Structures are given as C-alpha cells and as structure tokens.
Coordinates of C-alpha atoms in Angstrom, one line a residue:
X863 CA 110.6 -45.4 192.6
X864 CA 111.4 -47.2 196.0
X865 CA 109.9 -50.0 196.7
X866 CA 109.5 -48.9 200.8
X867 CA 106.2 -47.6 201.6
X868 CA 105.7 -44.9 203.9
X869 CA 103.5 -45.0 207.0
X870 CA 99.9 -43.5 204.8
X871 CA 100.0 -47.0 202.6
X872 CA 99.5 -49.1 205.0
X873 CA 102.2 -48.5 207.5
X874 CA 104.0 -51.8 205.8
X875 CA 107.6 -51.4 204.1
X876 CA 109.9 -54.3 202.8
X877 CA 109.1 -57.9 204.3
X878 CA 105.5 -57.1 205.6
X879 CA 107.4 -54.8 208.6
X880 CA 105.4 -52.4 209.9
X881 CA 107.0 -48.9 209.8
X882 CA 106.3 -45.9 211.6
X883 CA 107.7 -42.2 212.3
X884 CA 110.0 -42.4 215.0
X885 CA 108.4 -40.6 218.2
X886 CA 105.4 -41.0 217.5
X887 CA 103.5 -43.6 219.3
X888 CA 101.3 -46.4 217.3
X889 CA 97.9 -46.9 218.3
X890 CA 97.6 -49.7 220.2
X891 CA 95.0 -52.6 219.4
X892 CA 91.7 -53.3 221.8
X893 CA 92.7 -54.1 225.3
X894 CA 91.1 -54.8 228.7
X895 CA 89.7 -52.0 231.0
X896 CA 92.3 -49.7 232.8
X897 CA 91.4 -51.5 236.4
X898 CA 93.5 -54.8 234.2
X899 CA 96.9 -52.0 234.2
X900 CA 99.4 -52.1 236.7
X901 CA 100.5 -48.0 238.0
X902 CA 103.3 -48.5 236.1
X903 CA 101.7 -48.9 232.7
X904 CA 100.6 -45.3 232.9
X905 CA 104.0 -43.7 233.1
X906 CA 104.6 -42.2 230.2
X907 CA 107.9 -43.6 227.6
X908 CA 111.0 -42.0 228.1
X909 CA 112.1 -39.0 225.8
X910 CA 114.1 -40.5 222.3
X911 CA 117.7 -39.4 222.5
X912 CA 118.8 -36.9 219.7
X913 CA 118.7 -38.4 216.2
X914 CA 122.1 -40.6 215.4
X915 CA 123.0 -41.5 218.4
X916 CA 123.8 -45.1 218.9
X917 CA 121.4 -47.5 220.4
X918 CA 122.5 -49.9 222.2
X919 CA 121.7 -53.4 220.9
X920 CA 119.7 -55.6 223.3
X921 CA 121.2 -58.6 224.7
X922 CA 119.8 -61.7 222.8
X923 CA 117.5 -63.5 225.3
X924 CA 119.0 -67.4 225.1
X925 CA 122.6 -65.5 225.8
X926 CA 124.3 -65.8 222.2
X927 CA 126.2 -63.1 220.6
X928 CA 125.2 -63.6 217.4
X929 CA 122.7 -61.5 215.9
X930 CA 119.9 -62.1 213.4
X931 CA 119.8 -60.0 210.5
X932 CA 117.4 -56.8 210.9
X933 CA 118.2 -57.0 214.8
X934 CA 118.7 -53.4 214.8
X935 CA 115.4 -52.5 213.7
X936 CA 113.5 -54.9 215.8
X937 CA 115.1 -53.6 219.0
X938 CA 114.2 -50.3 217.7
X939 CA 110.7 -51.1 217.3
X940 CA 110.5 -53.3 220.7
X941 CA 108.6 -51.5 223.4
X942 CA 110.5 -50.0 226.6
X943 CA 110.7 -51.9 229.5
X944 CA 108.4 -50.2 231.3
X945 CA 105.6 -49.7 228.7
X946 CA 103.2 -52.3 227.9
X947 CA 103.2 -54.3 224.9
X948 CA 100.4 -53.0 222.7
X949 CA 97.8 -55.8 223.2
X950 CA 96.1 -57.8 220.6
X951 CA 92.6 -57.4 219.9
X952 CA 90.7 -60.2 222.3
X953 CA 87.7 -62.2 220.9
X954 CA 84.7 -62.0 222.8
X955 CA 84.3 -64.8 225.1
X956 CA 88.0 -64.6 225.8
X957 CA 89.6 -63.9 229.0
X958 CA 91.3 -60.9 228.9
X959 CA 95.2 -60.2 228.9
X960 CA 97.6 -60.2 231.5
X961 CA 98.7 -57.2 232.6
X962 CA 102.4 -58.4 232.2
X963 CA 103.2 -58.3 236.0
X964 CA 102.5 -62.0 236.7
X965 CA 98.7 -61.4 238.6
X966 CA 95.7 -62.3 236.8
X967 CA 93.3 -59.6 235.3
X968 CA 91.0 -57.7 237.9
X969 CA 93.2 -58.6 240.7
X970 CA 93.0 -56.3 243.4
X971 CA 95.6 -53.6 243.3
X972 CA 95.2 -51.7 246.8
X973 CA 98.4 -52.4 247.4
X974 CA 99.2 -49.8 244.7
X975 CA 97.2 -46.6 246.2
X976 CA 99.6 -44.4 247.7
X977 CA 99.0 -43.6 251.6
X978 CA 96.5 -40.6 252.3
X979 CA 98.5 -37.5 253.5
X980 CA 97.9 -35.6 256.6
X981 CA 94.1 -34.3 257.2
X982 CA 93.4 -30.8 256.1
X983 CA 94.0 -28.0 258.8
X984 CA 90.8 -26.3 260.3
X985 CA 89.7 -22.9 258.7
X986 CA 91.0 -20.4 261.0
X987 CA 88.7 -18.1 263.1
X988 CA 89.5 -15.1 260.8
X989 CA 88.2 -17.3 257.9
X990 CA 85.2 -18.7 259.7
X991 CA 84.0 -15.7 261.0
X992 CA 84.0 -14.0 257.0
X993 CA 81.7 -16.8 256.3
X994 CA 79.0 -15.7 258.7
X995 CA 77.3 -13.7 255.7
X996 CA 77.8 -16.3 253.5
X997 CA 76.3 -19.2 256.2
X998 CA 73.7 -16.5 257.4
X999 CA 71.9 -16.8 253.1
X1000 CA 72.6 -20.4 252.9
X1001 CA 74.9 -19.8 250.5
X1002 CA 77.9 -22.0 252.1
X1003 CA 78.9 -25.9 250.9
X1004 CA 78.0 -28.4 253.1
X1005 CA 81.7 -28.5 254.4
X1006 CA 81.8 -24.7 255.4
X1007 CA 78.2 -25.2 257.0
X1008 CA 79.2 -27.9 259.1
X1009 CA 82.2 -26.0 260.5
X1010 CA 81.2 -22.8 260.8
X1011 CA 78.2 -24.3 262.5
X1012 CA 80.9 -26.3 264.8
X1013 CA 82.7 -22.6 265.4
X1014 CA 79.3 -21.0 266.7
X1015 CA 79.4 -23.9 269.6
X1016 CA 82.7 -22.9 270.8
X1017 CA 82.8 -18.9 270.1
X1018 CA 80.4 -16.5 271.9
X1019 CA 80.8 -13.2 269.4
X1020 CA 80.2 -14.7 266.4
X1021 CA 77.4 -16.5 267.8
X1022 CA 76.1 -13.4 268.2
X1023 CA 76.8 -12.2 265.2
X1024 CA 75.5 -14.8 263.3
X1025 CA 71.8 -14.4 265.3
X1026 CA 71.9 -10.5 263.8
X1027 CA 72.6 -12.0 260.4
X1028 CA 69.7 -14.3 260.4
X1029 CA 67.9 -11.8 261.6
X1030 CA 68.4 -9.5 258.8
X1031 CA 68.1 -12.1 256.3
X1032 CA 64.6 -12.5 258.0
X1033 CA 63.9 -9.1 256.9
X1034 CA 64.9 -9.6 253.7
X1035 CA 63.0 -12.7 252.9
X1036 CA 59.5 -11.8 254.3
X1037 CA 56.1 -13.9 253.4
X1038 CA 53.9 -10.8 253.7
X1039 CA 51.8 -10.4 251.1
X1040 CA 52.0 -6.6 249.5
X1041 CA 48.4 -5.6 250.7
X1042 CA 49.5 -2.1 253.4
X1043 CA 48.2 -3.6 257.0
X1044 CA 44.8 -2.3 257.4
X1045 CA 45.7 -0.7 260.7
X1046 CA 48.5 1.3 259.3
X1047 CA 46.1 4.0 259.0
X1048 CA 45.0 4.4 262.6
X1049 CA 48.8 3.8 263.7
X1050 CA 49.7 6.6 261.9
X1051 CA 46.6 8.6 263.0
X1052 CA 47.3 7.9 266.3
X1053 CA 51.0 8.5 266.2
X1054 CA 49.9 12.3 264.9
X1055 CA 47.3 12.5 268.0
X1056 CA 49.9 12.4 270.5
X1057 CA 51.9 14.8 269.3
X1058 CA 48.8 17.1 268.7
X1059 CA 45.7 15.9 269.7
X1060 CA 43.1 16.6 267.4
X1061 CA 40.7 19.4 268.3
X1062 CA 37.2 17.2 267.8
X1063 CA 38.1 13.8 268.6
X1064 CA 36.2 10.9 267.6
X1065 CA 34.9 9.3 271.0
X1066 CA 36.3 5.9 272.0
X1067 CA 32.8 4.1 271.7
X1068 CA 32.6 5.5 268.1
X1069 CA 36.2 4.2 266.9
X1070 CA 35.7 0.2 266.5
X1071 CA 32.8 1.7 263.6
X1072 CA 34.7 4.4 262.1
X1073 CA 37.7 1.0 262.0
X1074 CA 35.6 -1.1 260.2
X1075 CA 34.0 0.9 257.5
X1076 CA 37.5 2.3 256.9
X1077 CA 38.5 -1.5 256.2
X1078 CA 35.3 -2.3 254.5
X1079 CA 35.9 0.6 251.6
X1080 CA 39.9 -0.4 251.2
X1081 CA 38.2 -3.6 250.3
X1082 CA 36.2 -2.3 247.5
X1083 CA 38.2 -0.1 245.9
X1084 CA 40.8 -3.0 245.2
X1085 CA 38.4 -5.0 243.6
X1086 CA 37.5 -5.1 240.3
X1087 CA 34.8 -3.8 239.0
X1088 CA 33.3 -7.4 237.8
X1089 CA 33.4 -8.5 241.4
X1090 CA 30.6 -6.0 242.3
X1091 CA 28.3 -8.6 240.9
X1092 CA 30.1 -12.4 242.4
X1093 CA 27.3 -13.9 244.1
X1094 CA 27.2 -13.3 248.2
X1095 CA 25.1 -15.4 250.7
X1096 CA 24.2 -14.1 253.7
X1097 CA 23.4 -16.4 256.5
X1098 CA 21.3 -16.1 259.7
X1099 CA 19.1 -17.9 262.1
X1100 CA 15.6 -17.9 262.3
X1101 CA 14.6 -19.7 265.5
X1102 CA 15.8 -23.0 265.0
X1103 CA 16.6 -23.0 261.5
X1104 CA 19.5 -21.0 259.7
X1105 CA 18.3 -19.4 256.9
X1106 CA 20.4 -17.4 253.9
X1107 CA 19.8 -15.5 251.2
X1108 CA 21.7 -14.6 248.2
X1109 CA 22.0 -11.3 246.3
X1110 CA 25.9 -9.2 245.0
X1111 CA 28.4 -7.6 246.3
X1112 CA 26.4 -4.2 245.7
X1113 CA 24.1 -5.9 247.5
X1114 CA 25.5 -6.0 250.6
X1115 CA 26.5 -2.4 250.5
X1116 CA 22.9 -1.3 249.9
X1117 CA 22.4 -3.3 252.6
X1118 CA 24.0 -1.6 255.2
X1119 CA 23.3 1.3 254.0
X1120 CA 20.1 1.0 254.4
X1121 CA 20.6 -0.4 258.6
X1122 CA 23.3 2.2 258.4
X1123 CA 20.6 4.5 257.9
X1124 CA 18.2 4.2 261.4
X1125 CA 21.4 5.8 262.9
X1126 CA 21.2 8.2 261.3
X1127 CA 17.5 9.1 261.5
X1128 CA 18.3 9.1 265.3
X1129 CA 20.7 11.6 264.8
X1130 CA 19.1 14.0 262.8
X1131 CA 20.5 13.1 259.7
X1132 CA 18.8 11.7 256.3
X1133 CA 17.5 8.6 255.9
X1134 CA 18.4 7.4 252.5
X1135 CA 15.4 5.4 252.0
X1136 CA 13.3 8.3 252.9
X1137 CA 11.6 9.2 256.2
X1138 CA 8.5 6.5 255.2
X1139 CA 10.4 3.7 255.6
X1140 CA 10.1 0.7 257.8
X1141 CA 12.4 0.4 261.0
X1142 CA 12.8 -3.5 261.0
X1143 CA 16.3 -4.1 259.7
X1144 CA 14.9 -7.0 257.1
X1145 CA 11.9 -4.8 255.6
X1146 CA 14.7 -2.0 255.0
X1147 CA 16.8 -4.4 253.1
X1148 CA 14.6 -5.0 251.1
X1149 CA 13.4 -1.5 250.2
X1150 CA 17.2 -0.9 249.4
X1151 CA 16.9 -3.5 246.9
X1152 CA 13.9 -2.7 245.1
X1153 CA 15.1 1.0 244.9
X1154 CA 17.9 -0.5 242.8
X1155 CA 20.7 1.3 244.9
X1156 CA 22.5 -1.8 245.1
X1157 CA 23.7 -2.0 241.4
X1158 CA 27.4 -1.8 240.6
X1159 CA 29.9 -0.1 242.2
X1160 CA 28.5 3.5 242.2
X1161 CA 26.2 2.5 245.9
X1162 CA 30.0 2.9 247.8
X1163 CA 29.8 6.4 247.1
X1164 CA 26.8 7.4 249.2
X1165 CA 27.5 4.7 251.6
X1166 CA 30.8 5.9 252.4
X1167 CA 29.8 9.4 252.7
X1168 CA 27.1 8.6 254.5
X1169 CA 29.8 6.8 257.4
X1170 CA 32.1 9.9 257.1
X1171 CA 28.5 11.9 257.6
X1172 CA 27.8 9.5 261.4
X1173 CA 31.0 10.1 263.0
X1174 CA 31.5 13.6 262.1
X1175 CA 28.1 14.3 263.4
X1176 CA 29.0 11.7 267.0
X1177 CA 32.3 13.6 267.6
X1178 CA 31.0 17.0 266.9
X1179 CA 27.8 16.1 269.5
X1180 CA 30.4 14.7 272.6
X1181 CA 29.7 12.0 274.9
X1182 CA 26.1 13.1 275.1
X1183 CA 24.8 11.7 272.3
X1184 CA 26.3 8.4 273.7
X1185 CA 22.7 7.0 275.3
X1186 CA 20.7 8.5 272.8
X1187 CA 18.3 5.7 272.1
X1188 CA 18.3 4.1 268.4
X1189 CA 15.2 2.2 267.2
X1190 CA 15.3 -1.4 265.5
X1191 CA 11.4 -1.5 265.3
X1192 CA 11.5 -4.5 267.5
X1193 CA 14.2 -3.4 269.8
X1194 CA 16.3 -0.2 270.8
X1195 CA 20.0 0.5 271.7
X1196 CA 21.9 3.3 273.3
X1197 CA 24.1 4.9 270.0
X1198 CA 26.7 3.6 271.9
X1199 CA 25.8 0.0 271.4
X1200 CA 24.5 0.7 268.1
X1201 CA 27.3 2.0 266.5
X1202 CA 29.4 -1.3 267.9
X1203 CA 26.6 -3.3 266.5
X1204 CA 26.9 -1.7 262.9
X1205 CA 30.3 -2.1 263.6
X1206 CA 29.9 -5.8 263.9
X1207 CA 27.9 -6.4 261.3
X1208 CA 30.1 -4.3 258.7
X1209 CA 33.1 -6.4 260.0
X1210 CA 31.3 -9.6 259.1
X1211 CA 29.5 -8.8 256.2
X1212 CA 32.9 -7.4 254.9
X1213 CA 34.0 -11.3 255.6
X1214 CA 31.5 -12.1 253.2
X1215 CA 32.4 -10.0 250.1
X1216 CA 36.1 -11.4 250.7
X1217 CA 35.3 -15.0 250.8
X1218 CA 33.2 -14.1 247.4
X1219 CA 36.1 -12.4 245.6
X1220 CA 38.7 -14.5 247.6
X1221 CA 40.5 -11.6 249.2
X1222 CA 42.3 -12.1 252.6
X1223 CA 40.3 -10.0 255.3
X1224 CA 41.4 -10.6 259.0
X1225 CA 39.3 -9.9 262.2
X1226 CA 39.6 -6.4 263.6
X1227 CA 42.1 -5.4 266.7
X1228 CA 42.1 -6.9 269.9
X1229 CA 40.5 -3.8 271.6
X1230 CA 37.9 -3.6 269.0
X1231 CA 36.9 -7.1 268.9
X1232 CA 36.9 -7.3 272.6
X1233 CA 33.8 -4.3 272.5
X1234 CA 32.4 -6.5 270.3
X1235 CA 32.2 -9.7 272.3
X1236 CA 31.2 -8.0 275.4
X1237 CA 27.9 -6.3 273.3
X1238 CA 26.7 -9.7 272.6
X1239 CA 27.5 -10.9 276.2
X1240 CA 25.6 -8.5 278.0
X1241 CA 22.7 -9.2 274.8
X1242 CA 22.5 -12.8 275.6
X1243 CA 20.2 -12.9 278.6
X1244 CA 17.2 -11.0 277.1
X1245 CA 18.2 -13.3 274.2
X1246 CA 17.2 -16.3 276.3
X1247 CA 13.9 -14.1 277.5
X1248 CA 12.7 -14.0 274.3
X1249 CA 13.4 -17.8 273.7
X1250 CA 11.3 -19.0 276.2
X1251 CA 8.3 -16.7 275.3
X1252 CA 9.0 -18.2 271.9
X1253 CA 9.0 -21.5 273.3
X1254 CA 12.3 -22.5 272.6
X1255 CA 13.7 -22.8 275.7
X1256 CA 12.4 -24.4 279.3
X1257 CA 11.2 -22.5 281.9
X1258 CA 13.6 -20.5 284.7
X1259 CA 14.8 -22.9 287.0
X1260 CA 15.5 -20.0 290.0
X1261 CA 14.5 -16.6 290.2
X1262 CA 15.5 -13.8 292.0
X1263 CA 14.9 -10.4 292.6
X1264 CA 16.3 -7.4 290.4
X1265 CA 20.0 -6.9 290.7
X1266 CA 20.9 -10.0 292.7
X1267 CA 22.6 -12.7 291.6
X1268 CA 21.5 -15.9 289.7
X1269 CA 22.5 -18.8 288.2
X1270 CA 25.1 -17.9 285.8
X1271 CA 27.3 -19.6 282.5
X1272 CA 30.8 -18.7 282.7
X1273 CA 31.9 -17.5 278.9
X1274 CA 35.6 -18.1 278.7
X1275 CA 36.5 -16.3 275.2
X1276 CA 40.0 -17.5 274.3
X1277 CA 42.6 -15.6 271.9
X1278 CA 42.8 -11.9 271.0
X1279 CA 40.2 -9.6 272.2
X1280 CA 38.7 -12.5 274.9
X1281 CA 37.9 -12.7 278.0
X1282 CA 35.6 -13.9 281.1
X1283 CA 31.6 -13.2 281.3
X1284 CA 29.2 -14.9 283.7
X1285 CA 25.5 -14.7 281.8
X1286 CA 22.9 -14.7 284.2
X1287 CA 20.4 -18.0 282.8
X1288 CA 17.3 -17.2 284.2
X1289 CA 16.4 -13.8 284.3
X1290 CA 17.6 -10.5 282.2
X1291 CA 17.1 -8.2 285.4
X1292 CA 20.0 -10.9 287.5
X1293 CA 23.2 -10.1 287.6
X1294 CA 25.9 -13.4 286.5
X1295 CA 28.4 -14.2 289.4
X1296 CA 31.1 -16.7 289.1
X1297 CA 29.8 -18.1 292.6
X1298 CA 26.4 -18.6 290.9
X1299 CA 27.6 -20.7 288.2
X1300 CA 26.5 -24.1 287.0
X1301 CA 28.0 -24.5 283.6
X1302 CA 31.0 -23.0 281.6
X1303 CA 31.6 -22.8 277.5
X1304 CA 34.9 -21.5 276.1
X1305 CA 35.5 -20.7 272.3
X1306 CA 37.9 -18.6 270.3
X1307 CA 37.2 -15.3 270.0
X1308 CA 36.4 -15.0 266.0
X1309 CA 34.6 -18.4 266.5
X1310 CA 32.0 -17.1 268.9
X1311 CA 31.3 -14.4 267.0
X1312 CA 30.9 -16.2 263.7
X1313 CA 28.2 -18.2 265.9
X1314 CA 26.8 -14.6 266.7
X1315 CA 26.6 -13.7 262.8
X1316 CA 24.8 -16.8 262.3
X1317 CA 27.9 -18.1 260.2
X1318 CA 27.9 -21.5 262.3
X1319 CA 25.3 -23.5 264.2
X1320 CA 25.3 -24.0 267.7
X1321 CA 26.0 -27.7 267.1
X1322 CA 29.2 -26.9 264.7
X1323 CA 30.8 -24.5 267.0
X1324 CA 33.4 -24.8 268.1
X1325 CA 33.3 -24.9 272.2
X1326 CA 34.3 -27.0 275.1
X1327 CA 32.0 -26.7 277.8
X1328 CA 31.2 -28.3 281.2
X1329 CA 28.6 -28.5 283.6
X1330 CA 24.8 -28.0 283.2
X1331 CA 24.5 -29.2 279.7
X1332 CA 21.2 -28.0 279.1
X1333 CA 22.2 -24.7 280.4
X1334 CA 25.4 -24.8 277.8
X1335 CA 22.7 -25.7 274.8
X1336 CA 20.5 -22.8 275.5
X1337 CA 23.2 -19.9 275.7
X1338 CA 24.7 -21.2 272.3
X1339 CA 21.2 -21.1 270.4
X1340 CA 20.5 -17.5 272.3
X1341 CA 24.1 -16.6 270.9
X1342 CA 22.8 -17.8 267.2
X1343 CA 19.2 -15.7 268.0
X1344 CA 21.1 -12.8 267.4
X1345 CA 22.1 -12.7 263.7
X1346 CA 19.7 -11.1 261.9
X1347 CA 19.8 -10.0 257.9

C-alpha cells in the first residue's frame, strides 16, 4: 500500500506537502474584505494546458541555475502571477494583509473604476407616447414618469391625450358610494315628460312634497328592520328655550302622518286619527302615539299610501285647490304653502332618522330648497308679531300704513337654493325694501333652515350680519319661533 495519501486524508502526501487534484482550486484561508483586493485579483486563473505538457521551470529568484530538489512540484503548486496568494488566517487585533500591489489595506482604489460611458439616449416620441396609458394609472417608474411628464411640456397632442386618459381613469376610480342618487327618479320622470307629457300632471307647488316623501320612504325601506326602534330626538323651540323630545324611528312616521293628516281633512280625504281629533299639530302627535300606530315598521304602509293618496287627489283637483285654506288650529295656510311646509318638515325629520341609523341623507334640490327658504321668509314677520304680543321682543320702532314700505333686514341666503329677502321688522302688513334697510344677516342655505327646524339656536348659527344688531337678534329668534313638534 503506498505510502502517498490522497487529497480526502488530509490533503498531506510524503514530507508534510500538501497535495491536491490538479485544476481544481484550494480553498483559500480567512482574508480581508474584498474593498482590501486590487481589480486584478478577481480575474479568474488561466485555463491548465492539456495534461503532459511541459512546464516551464521558473527562474530561481537570487539568479542560480541550480535547482532544489522537488522544484518541479513547488512551481507547480505556486500560484499564477496574477492570482493572489491564498492568505493566512489573520488574528484578531491584527492588521490585515496587503493586497500584494505595494498600497496599504483600505486604500482608496478610485483610480480603478472604469470611466462611465455615454448617457442613455431619450425614449423616442413613439415610445413615450405608448406610455400615456401606462402614466395615465400610475403604473410607470419614477424614470418613465419624469419623462413622459417632461414630453407633455413640449408636445401638444399627447398632452391632450393624456388629459382624456386621466379623465377616464377618473371614471374608473370614482368615490361614490353605491346608494342610486335620490334624484334619479325625477330625472328620469322628467326625461319621459318631455317626450310625452303626462295627461294629469302634478302641479309645480305640489312637487318639492311629492320629492321628499319619495326620499323619505327610499330611506326606510333600506334600513333594517331593528332600526325602526334607534332612539330619535326631535328638537324645537319653545319661546326662548329649545325643547326635545325623544321617541323611535316609527315614531316619527306616525308623526307625520298624523300632521300629514289636516291636509287631508282639507281635502276631503280621511283623517287617520279620526274626524274627533284635535287640529294643533303637538296634540295630534300625541294621539298618534297613544293609538300605537307608531310601532315597527308596518306605520310606512299607510303613511306612504296616504302621500300617494294627497297628490293624486292635488293634481286631479288643478291649480284651484292651490288657496284652499288648511287649518293648524292656531294658524292657517293656503294648500300651496302647506304642502311646502310638510314638505319641510318631512325633509328634516328624514335628517333625523338618518343621523339615528347613520345613513348619508343630503338636502333636497336647489329649486326645491329655494321654495322652502322663501316659505319661512315671507313667515318671518308675523313671526315677530307674535313675539312682541308674547313679550319677547321690543316694541315697533316705525310704522306705516298697509302695503308701504318699512324698515327691512336684508336675508342674504348663500349656496344652493339661496337668495335675497328684505323682511319687513315692524309690521306684517309692510312690505321689506332694500332702501328701507337697517341691518343684513347672511347664512348658508341648509344652515338657516336647520335654525328654522329648531336644530340650532339663534346664538349657534351660523350668520354674519351687520347693522341694527338688535334688529339682527330678533329675526334669528322669529326664525327659531317657527319649529314646532
């Protein structure tokens, strides 16, 4: 058995020499980091020439010929010229290696990094302009953003192009939530009425009513049926003092059913809390109640019929029935003005069951609001009447004679559905002129009526004003006087 050892005993043959397969690299020991390497310590070793062919034999490094015995197979197992000497493992503590090219370890090799080449050409406008889509999502790197975005600057069509892109992708990425708009239905209805007009058509003074109760009873059948019993508070003034009382969502829909229903004992139709009942809007309320029809969910049925029941009757009796006089017990409108009043209220009591079951509700249309608004304007100065036989407000200051004008508050309502209204401050019979006027209030639209509804006090409201400040005080608690339950 030979005494040589092969490279799985050890790696050690005859005289402690390490052996190894020809061609096949040894692992070196620990060395420094790769930053210590010069470039050229990464080439990789030449290729070994073909087995048996002759080596030449280095020359011996103090210039003798001689040569030491086992020469050959040291210059065999020296490492090329251009490959690092495999490094000994380095204590710790110790500086690290040279890197064999004479400058210390770490030194700064910058002067190794080869020159940059020539910048990158510019996307042509072909390539830009098939990265509109692509830019038009987002969906580009921060490179192709930055020159596409640098493209748009300089080239007019695909400019354009990318504005119908964004565009489209606006489309696509809408915040909407999935709730139909609740004027879909009248868009549609109207769309139909131009090209036939309907043969009985609901009047114009009736519409703002038929809106709201539609709106009102899309609310209620998306609720659950649990929500019929969330707690609602209804709030109103009471001279000075706001007042509010607390009762379901059935509640409220027995509620105005019951209001609902001095309509329409004026027009013939049947009262649903029997011909007995009282005519002030509060006792009725409560005679709803205490009948029980404001239990659960099954009081939308007759109050919904019951709306379908006062505006088929209105359109079938023509403009008319427009003046016919509705009683409030303590008060009367023309059905004209009654109708926009129930109107009101359903809108705002509607506001009410949303905030309850947290359901978005907005504010009706711009034309319907505006109605609205100008009810409680031309309300406002027998509101103040009634305040100073109340005591609640100071005496007239000027009055006139029937039909003339008098000292007047310019209402400035601001947003959709506003407008300008000059309320006459001293007497109900004066007409408001704008060169009468010793005060002005502005507020948003929504806000003034909230301060209408009794939702807001005239001290939290909302409103710039100038001028007569007492005269500004007075209108804004007259506004408040008319919210009732």
């Amino acid at each position: 058995m030979s005494g040589r050892s092969g490279p799985f005993d050890g790696g050690e043959g005859r005289d402690g020499e390490h052996d190894e397969v020809r061609g096949v690299p040894r692992i070196p020991g620990p060395r420094g980091a790769a930053d210590d390497l010069p470039p050229e310590a990464y080439r990789p070793p030449p290729a070994p020439g073909p087995r048996g062919s002759p080596e030449p034999d280095p020359a011996p490094a103090d210039g003798s010929a001689a040569a030491s015995p086992g020469a050959d197979t040291a210059a065999a197992d020296a490492p090329e010229a251009d490959t690092p000497a495999p490094e000994e493992a380095i204590p710790d503590g110790a500086p690290a290696a040279s890197s064999g090219t004479g400058e210390p370890p770490g030194a700064d090799r910058a002067e190794h990094v080869p020159a940059a080449g020539p910048p990158p050409a510019a996307p042509s406008h072909g390539v830009l302009k098939s990265l509109l889509g692509a830019w038009a999502l987002s969906a580009c790197s921060a490179e192709e953003t930055a020159a596409v975005e640098e493209h748009l600057g300089e080239c007019a069509p695909c400019a354009d192009e990318a504005l119908r892109l964004r565009d489209a992708v606006g489309l696509l990425h809408t915040d909407r939530d999935l709730d139909l708009d609740p004027l879909l239905r009248f868009q549609v209805l109207e769309n139909c009425l131009v090209r036939r007009p309907a043969r009985i058509p609901v009047p114009v003074w009736a519409d703002a009513y038929d809106a709201e109760t539609a709106r009102l009873d899309a609310l209620l059948r998306d609720i659950g049926r649990s929500d019929w019993d969330a707690p609602v508070r209804l709030k109103w003034f009471e001279g000075e003092q706001q007042v509010d009382r607390r009762t379901t969502v059935g509640g409220v829909i027995a509620h105005l059913m019951g209001v609902d229903g001095l309509v329409a004992a004026a027009l013939g139709l049947q009262d649903p809390l029997g011909a007995e009942a009282p005519r002030l809007p509060a006792l009725r309320t409560e005679a709803a109640w205490g009948l029980g029809t404001g239990s659960g969910p099954r009081v939308r049925e007759p109050w919904r019929e019951q709306s379908h029941a006062l505006i088929r009757t209105v359109s079938f009796a023509g403009g008319g029935a427009a003046e016919l006089p509705v009683s409030y017990g303590s008060f009367a409108l023309p059905l004209r003005d009654s109708l926009l009043d129930r109107a009101f209220e359903c809108w705002i009591h509607a506001d009410d069951i949303a905030d309850a079951v947290d359901y978005p509700y907005p504010a009706p249309g711009g034309a319907h609001l505006h109605r609205m608004i100008d009810l409680a304007a031309r309300l406002l100065p027998a509101a103040l009447a009634e305040r100073r036989r109340a005591g609640l407000a100071g005496p007239p200051r000027q009055l006139v004679s029937a039909g003339s004008p008098g000292r007047s508050l310019h209402l400035e309502i601001e947003g959709c559905g506003g407008g300008h209204w000059y309320i006459a401050l001293d007497s109900p019979a004066a007409l408001g002129s704008a060169d009468h006027s010793v005060a002005q209030v502005a507020l948003d639209g929504v806000e003034f009526c909230r301060l209408v509804a009794g939702h807001v006090s005239p001290q939290e409201a909302a409103a710039g004003h100038d001028g007569d400040r007492e005269a500004v005080r007075e209108v804004l608690c007259a506004a408040a006087g008319l919210s009732r339950i």
